[in-house]
Coordinates of C-alpha atoms (C1' of nucleotides) in Angstrom, one line a residue:
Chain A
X12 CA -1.7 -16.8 -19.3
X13 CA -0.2 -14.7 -16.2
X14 CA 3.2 -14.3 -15.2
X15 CA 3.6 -13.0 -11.5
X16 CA 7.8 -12.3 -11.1
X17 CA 8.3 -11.5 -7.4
X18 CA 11.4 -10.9 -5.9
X19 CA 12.7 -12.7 -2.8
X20 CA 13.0 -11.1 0.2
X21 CA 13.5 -7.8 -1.5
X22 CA 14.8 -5.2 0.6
X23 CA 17.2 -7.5 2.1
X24 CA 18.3 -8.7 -1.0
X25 CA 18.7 -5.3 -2.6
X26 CA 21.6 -5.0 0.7
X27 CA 23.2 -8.0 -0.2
X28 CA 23.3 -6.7 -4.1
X29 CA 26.0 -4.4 -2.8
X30 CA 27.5 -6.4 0.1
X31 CA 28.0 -10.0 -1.8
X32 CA 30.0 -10.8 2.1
X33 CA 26.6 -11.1 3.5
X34 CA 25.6 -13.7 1.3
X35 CA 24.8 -17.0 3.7
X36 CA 24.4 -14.4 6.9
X37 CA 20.8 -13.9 8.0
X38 CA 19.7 -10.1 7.0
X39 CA 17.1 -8.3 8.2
X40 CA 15.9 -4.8 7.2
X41 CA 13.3 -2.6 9.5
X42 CA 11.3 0.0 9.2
X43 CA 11.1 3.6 10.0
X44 CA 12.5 4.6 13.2
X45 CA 14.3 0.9 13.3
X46 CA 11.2 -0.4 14.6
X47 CA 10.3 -4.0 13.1
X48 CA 11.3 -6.4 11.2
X49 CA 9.4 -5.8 7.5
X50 CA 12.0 -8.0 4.9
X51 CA 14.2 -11.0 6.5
X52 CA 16.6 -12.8 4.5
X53 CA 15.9 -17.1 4.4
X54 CA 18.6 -17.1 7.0
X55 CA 16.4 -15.0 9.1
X56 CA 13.7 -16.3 8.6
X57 CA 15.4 -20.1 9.2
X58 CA 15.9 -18.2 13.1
X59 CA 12.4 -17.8 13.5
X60 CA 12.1 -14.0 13.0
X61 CA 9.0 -13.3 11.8
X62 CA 7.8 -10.2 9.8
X63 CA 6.6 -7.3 12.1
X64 CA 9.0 -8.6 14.8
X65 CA 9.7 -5.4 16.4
X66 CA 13.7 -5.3 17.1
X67 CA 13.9 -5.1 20.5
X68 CA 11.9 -8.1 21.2
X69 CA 14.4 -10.2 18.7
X70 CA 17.9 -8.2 20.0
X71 CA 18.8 -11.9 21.4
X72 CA 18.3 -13.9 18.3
X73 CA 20.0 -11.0 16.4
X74 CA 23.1 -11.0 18.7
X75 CA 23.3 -14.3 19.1
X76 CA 23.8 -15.0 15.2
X77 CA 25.0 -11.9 13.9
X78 CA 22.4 -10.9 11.8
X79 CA 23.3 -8.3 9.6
X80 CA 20.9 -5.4 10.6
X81 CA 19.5 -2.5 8.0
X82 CA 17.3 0.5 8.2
X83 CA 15.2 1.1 5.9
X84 CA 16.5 2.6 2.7
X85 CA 13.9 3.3 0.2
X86 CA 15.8 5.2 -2.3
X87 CA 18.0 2.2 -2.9
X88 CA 14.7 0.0 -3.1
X89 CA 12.8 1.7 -5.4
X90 CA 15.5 2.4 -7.6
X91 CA 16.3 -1.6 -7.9
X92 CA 12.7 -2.2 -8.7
X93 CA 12.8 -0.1 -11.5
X94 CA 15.7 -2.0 -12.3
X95 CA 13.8 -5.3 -12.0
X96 CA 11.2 -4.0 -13.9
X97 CA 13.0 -2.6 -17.0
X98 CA 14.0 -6.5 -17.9
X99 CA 10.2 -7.6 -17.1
X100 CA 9.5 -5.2 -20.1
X101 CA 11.7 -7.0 -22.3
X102 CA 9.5 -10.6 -21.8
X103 CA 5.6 -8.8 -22.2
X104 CA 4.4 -5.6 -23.8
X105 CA 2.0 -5.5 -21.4
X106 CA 2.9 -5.6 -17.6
X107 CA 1.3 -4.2 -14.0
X108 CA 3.9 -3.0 -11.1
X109 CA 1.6 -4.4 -8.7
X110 CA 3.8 -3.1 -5.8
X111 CA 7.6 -2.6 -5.4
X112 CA 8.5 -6.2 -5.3
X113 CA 6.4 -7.8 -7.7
X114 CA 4.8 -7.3 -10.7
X115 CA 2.7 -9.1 -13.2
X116 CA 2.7 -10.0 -17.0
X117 CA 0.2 -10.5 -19.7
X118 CA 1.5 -13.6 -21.8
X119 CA -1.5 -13.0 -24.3
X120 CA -0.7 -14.0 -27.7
X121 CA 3.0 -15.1 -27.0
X122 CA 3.6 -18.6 -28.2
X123 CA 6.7 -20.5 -25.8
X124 CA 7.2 -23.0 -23.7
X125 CA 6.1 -21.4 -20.8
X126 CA 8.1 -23.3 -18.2
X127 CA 11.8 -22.2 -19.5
X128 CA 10.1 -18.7 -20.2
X129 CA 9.7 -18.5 -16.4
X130 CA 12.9 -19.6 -15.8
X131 CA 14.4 -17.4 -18.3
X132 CA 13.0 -14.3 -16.9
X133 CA 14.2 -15.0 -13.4
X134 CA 18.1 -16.0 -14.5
X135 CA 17.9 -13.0 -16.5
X136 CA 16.3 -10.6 -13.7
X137 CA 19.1 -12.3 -11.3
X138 CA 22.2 -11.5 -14.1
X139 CA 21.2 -8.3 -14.4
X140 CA 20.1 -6.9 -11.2
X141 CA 21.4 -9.2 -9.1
X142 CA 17.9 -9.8 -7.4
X143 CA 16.9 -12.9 -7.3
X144 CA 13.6 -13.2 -8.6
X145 CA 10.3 -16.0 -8.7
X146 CA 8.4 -15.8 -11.7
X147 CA 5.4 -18.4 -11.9
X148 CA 2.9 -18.7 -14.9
X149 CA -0.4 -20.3 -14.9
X150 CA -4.0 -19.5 -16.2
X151 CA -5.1 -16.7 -13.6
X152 CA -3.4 -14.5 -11.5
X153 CA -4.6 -15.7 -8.4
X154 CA -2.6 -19.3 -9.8
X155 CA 0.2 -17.7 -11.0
X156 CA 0.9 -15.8 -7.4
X157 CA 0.5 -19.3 -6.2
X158 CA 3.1 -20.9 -8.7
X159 CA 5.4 -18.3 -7.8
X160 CA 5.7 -19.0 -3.9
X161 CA 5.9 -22.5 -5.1
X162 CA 9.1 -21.0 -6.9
X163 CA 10.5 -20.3 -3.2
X164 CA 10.0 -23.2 -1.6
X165 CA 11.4 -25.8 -4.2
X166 CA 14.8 -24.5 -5.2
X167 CA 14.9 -27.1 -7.8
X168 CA 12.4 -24.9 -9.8
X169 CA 15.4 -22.3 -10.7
X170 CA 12.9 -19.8 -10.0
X171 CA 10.4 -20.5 -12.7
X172 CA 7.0 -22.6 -12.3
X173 CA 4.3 -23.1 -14.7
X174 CA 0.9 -24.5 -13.8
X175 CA -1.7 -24.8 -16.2
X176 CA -3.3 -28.7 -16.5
X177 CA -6.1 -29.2 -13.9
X178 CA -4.8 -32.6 -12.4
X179 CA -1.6 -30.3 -11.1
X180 CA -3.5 -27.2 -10.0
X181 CA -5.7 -29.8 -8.0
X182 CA -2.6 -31.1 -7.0
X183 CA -1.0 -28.3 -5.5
X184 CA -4.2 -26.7 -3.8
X185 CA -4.8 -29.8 -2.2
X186 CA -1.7 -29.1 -0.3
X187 CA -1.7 -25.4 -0.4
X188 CA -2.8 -23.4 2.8
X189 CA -6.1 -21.2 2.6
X190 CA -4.8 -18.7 4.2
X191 CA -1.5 -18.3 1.8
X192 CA -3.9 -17.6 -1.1
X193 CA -4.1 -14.0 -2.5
X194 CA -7.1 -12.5 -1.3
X195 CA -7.7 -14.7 1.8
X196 CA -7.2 -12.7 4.8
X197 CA -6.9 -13.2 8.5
X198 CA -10.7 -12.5 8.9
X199 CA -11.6 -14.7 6.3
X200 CA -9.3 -17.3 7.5
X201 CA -11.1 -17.1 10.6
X202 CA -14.5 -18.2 9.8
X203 CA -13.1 -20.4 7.3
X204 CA -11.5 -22.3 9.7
X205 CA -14.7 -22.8 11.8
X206 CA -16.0 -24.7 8.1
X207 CA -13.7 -26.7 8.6
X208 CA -11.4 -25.1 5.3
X209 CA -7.8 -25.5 5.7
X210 CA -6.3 -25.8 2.3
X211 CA -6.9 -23.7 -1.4
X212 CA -8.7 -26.9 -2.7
X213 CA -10.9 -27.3 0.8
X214 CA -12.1 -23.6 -0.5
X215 CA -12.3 -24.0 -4.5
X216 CA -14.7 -27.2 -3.4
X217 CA -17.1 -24.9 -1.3
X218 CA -20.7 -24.4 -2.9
X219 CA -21.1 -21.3 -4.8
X220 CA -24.1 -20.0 -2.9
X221 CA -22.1 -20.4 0.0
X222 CA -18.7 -18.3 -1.2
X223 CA -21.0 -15.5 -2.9
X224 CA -23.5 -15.6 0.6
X225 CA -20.6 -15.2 3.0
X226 CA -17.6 -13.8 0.9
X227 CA -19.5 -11.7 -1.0
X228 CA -17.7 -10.9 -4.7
X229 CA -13.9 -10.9 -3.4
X230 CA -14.3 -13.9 -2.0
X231 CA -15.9 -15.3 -5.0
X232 CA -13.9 -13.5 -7.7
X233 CA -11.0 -15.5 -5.7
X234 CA -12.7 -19.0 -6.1
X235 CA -13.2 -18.8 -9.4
X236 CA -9.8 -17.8 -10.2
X237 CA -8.4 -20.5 -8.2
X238 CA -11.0 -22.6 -10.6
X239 CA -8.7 -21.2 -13.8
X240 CA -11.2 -18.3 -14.7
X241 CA -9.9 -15.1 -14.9
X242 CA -12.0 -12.2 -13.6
X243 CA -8.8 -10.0 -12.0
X244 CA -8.0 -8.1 -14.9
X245 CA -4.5 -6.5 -15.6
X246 CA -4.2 -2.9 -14.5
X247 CA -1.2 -1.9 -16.7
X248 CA -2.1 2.0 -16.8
X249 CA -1.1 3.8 -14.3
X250 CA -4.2 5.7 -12.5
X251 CA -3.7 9.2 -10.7
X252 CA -4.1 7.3 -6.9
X253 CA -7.6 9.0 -5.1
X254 CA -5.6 9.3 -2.1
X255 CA -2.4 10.3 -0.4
X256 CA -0.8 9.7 2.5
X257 CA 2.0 10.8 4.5
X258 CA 2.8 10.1 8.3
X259 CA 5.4 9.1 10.3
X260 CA 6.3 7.6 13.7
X261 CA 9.0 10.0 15.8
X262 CA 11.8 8.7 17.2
X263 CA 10.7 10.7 20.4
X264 CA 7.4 11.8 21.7
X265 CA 6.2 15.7 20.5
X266 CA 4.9 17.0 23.2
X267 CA 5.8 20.7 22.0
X268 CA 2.9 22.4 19.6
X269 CA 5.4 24.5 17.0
X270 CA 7.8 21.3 17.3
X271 CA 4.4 19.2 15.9
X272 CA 3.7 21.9 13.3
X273 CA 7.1 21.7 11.8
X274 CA 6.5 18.0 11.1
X275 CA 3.2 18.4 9.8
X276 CA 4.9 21.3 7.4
X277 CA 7.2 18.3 6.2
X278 CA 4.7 15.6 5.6
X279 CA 2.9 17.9 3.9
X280 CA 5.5 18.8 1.5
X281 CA 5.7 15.4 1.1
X282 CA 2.3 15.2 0.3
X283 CA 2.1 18.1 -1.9
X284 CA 4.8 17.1 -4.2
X285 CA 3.3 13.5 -4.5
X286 CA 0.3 15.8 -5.7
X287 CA 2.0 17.9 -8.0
X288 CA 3.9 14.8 -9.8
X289 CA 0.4 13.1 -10.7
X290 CA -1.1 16.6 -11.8
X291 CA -3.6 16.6 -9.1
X292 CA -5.6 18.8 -7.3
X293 CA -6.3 18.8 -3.6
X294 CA -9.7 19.7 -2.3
X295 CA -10.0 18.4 1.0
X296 CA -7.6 16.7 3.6
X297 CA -7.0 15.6 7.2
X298 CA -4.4 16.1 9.6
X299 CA -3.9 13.9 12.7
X300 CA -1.0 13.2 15.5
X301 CA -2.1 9.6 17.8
X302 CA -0.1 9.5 21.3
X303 CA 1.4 5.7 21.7
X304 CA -0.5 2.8 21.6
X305 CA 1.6 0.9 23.1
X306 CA 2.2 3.0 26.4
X307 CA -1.1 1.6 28.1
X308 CA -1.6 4.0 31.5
X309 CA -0.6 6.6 29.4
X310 CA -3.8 9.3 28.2
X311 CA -4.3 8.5 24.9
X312 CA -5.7 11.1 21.9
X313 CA -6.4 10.2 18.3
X314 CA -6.8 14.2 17.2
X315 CA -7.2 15.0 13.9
X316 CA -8.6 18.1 11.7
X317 CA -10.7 18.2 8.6
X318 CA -9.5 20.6 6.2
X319 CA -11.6 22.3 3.4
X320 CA -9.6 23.9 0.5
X321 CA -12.2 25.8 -0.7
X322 CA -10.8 26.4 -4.1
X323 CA -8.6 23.3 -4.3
X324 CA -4.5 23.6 -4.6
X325 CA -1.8 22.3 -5.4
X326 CA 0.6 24.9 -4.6
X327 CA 3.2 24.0 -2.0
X328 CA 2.8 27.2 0.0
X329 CA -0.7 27.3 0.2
X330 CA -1.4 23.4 0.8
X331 CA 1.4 23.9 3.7
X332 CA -0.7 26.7 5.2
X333 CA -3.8 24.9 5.6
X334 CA -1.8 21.7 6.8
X335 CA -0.8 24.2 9.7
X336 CA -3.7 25.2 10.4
X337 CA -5.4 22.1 10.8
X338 CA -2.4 20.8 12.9
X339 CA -2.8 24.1 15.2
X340 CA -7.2 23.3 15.5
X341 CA -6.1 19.3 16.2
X342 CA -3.2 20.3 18.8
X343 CA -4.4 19.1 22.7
X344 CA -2.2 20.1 25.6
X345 CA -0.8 17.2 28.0
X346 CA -0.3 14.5 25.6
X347 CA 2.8 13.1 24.2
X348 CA 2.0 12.6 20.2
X349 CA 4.0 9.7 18.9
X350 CA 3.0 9.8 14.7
X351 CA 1.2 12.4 12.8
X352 CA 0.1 12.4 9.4
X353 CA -1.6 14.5 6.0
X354 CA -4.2 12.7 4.3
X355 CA -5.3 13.9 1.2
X356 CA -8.7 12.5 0.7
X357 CA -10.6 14.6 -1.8
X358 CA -8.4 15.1 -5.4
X359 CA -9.1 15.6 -8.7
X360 CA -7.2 15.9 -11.7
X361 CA -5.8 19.5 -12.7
X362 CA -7.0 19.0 -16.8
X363 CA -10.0 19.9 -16.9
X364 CA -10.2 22.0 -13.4
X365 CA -12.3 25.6 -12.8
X366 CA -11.3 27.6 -10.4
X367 CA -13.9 29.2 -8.6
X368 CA -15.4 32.9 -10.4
X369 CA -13.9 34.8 -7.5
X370 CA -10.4 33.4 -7.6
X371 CA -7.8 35.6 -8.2
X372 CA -6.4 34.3 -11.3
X373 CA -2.8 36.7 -11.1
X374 CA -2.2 35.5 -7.9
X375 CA -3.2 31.7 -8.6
X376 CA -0.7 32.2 -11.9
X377 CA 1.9 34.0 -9.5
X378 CA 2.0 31.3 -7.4
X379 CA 2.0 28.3 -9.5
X380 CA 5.4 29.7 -11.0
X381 CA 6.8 29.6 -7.6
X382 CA 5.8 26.3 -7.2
X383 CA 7.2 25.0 -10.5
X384 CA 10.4 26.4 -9.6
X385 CA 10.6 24.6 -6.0
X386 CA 9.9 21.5 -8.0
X387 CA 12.5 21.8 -10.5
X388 CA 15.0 22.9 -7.8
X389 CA 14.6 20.0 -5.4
X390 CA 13.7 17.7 -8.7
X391 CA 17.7 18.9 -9.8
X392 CA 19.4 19.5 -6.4
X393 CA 17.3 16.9 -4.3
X394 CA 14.6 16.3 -2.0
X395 CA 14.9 19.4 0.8
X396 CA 17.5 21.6 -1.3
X397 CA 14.6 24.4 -1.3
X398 CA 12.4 24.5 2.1
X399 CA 9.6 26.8 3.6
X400 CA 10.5 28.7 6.7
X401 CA 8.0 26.2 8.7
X402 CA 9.5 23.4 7.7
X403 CA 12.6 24.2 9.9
X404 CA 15.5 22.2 9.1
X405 CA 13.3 19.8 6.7
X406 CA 14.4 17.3 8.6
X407 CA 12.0 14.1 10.5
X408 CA 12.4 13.0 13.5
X409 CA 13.4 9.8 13.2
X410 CA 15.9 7.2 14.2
X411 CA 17.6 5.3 11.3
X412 CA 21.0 3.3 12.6
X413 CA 21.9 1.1 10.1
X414 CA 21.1 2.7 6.9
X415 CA 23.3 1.6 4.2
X416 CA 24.7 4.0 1.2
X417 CA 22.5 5.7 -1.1
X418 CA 24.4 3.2 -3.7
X419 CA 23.1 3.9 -7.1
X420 CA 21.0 7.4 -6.3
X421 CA 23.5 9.5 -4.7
X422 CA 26.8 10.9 -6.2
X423 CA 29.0 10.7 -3.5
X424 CA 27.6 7.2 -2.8
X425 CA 28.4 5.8 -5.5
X426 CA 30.8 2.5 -5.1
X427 CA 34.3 3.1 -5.9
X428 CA 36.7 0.5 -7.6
X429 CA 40.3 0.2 -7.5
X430 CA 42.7 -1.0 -10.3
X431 CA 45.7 -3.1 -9.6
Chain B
dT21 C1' 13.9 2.5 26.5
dC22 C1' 12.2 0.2 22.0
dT23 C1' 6.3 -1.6 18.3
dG24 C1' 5.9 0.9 10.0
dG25 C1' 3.6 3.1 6.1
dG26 C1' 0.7 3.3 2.2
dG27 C1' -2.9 1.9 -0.6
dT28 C1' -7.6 -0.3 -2.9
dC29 C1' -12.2 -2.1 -3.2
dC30 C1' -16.8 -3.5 -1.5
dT31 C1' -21.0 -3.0 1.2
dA32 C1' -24.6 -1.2 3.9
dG33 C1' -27.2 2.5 5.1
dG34 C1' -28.6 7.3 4.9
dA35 C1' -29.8 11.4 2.3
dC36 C1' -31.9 13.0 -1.4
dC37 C1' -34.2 13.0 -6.0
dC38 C1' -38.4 12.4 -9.1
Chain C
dT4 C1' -58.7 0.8 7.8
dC5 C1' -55.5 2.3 3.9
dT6 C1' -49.3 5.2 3.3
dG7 C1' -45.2 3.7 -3.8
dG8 C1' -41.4 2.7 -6.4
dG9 C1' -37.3 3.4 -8.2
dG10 C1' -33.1 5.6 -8.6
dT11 C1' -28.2 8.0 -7.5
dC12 C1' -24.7 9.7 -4.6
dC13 C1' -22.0 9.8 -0.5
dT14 C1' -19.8 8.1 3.6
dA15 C1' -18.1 5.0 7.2
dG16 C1' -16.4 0.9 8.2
dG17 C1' -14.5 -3.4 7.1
dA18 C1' -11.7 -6.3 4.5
dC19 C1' -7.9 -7.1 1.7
dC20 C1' -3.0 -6.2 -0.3
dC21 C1' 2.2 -5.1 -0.2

DNA sequence: TCTGGGGTCCTAGGACCC
DNA sequence: TCTGGGGTCCTAGGACCC
């Protein structure tokens, strides 16, 4: 059995953990730059805000019934998943983040009733963490994903659903949409529909040939798994990730070359300390800056540069320099960049890594000291305590209104109490 | 005025090998 | 006239996820 705990709403419910008045009031929280909608309390959602809603085309709504509005603040998230997680640990030795919201739970060789263990694990989660969380179990985890939204819409659940006996899995897929199963997409969705597929059982009851011939092995893996065979195994070790990837959107269009490098010089940093903290190595990367979609008569430019790092890095000054370069070889005159980004496509891992014959190793050794200590300085002081010179102030260009407190990652943050 | 960010996997096709 | 057979690796593009 799988157990698939996912929390509701998240990042709006990781506001309301410290602002219990907003409790009953719709929330939403956007993304960078205070662009779009991306986590909507039930409230919000009740008003018909829907996710990717970009703000200014809901300012009405919001007005109208005072939604409580949030930026984006990821330090707060991720620290409250971590939270989450540490009292998953305590109900399976065995358990896969699967993203910052959810994660799942090998129920191998534990011996409960599995319907109050659901249950338990979400009132726990909630007194703990004050997140509330839906935790559904069933054979596969395509099922238990399913089990869990099922958590969401019938309140009467308290959070935790098991599904396991054929007659109820038939059951709910007979009423369950295609296109709200994990691992059917809008593409998908689309040529299902012209089969005439509308619901999770309309697709378990397609022909094999059929699923394999057109959905090739996602497709099937996910039809047999809505069928109660596993074959999406847990992936509880955490691999080294084969690429990275910073970018942002600015607030304002760059239209300035050094103003563009000094954001590049960030993201990279960003980058390159993501790097360091999984022991890799980069080899090879790309560097881009796209004008705005959006603005149609506008010239348009998707420029990017392909950097080789001939003998790999991961040293902070050095991967900066060749970010710069490539940002300087990608820079075109007359257009208005609206988000730029470094891709690291090529890494490996530092065990085990040569360095070419011709490198100079005193240098190399000089340099990686350096490195260590910018990592131990912002690692103790914070992000941006040490920066290079072309960083400039370290700081992004970005818009960010209605961020709340850094509640549980910064000091001075931190709320305070008062005894009568 | 204003529209996010970061990943993974699979497949087909080309280059290259013997 | 007639032109093999089998591999691997890499990449781009497409699909999916949150």
């Amino acid at each position: 059995m799988y157990a698939l705990a996912d929390c509701n709403n998240f990042f709006a419910s990781c506001e309301r953990v410290f602002r219990p008045e907003l409790n009953g009031r719709p929330v939403i929280v956007l993304s960078n730059n205070d662009g779009c909608a991306v986590a909507r309390s039930n409230e919000a959602k009740a008003l018909g805000i829907k996710m990717g809603d970009p703000l200014f085309k809901i300012s009405d709504i919001v007005e109208k019934n005072n939604v409580a509005v949030f930026s984006g603040n990821f330090a707060l998230y991720g620290d409250m998943s971590r939270r989450v997680q540490e009292v998953l640990r305590g109900y399976s030795p065995c358990i896969e983040v699967y993203s910052i919201d959810e994660a799942f739970l090998d129920l191998d060789g534990i011996d409960v009733d599995f319907d109050a263990y659901a249950k338990e694990i979400s009132r726990e989660c909630w007194r703990q963490t004050s997140i509330p969380v839906s935790v559904g179990i069933a054979p596969t985890k395509t099922l238990a994903k399913i089990a869990s939204k099922l958590c969401k819409k019938y309140p009467k659940l308290k959070g935790g659903c098991y599904m396991h006996k054929p007659q109820d899995i038939e059951k709910v897929l007979r009423k369950f949409p295609a296109e709200d199963v994990w691992g059917i997409g809008r593409r998908m969705m689309k040529r299902l529909e012209t089969m005439g597929v509308k619901t999770a059982w309309d697709y378990v009851s397609l022909p094999e040939t059929t699923v394999r011939s057109l959905f090739h092995l996602p497709g099937f893996r996910t039809w047999k798994e809505l069928k109660g065979i596993p074959c999406i195994e847990m992936e509880d070790i955490i691999e080294p990730r084969k690429t990275i990837c910073v970018s942002r959107s600015f607030s304002k269009e760059i239209t300035d070359r050094s103003e563009l490098c000094e954001q590049v010089a960030n993201f990279a940093e960003s980058a390159v300390t993501k790097l360091r903290g999984q022991k890799s190595i980069a080899l090879e990367m790309i560097v881009f800056a796209i004008t705005n979609r959006f603005k149609e008569y506008a010239p348009q430019a998707f420029s990017s540069s392909h950097v080789v790092i001939p003998d790999g890095t991961s040293d902070h000054r050095v991967f900066i320099r060749h970010a710069l370069e490539g940002c300087r070889d990608l820079w075109r005159p007359g257009y208005g960049y609206k988000k730029a980004g470094v891709v690291i496509t090529k890494l490996v891992q530092e065990e085990g890594f040569s360095h070419s014959l011709f490198s100079d190793m005193e240098a190399l050794e000089k340099e990686s000291r350096l490195s260590s200590s910018i990592d131990s300085i912002n690692k103790t002081y914070g992000c941006g305590a040490v920066l290079l010179g072309s960083q400039g102030t370290g700081e992004i260009k970005m818009s960010r209104e209605h961020q709340s407190p850094h509640y549980t990652t910064l000091w001075s943050d931190i709320p305070k109490a008062k005894v009568r």
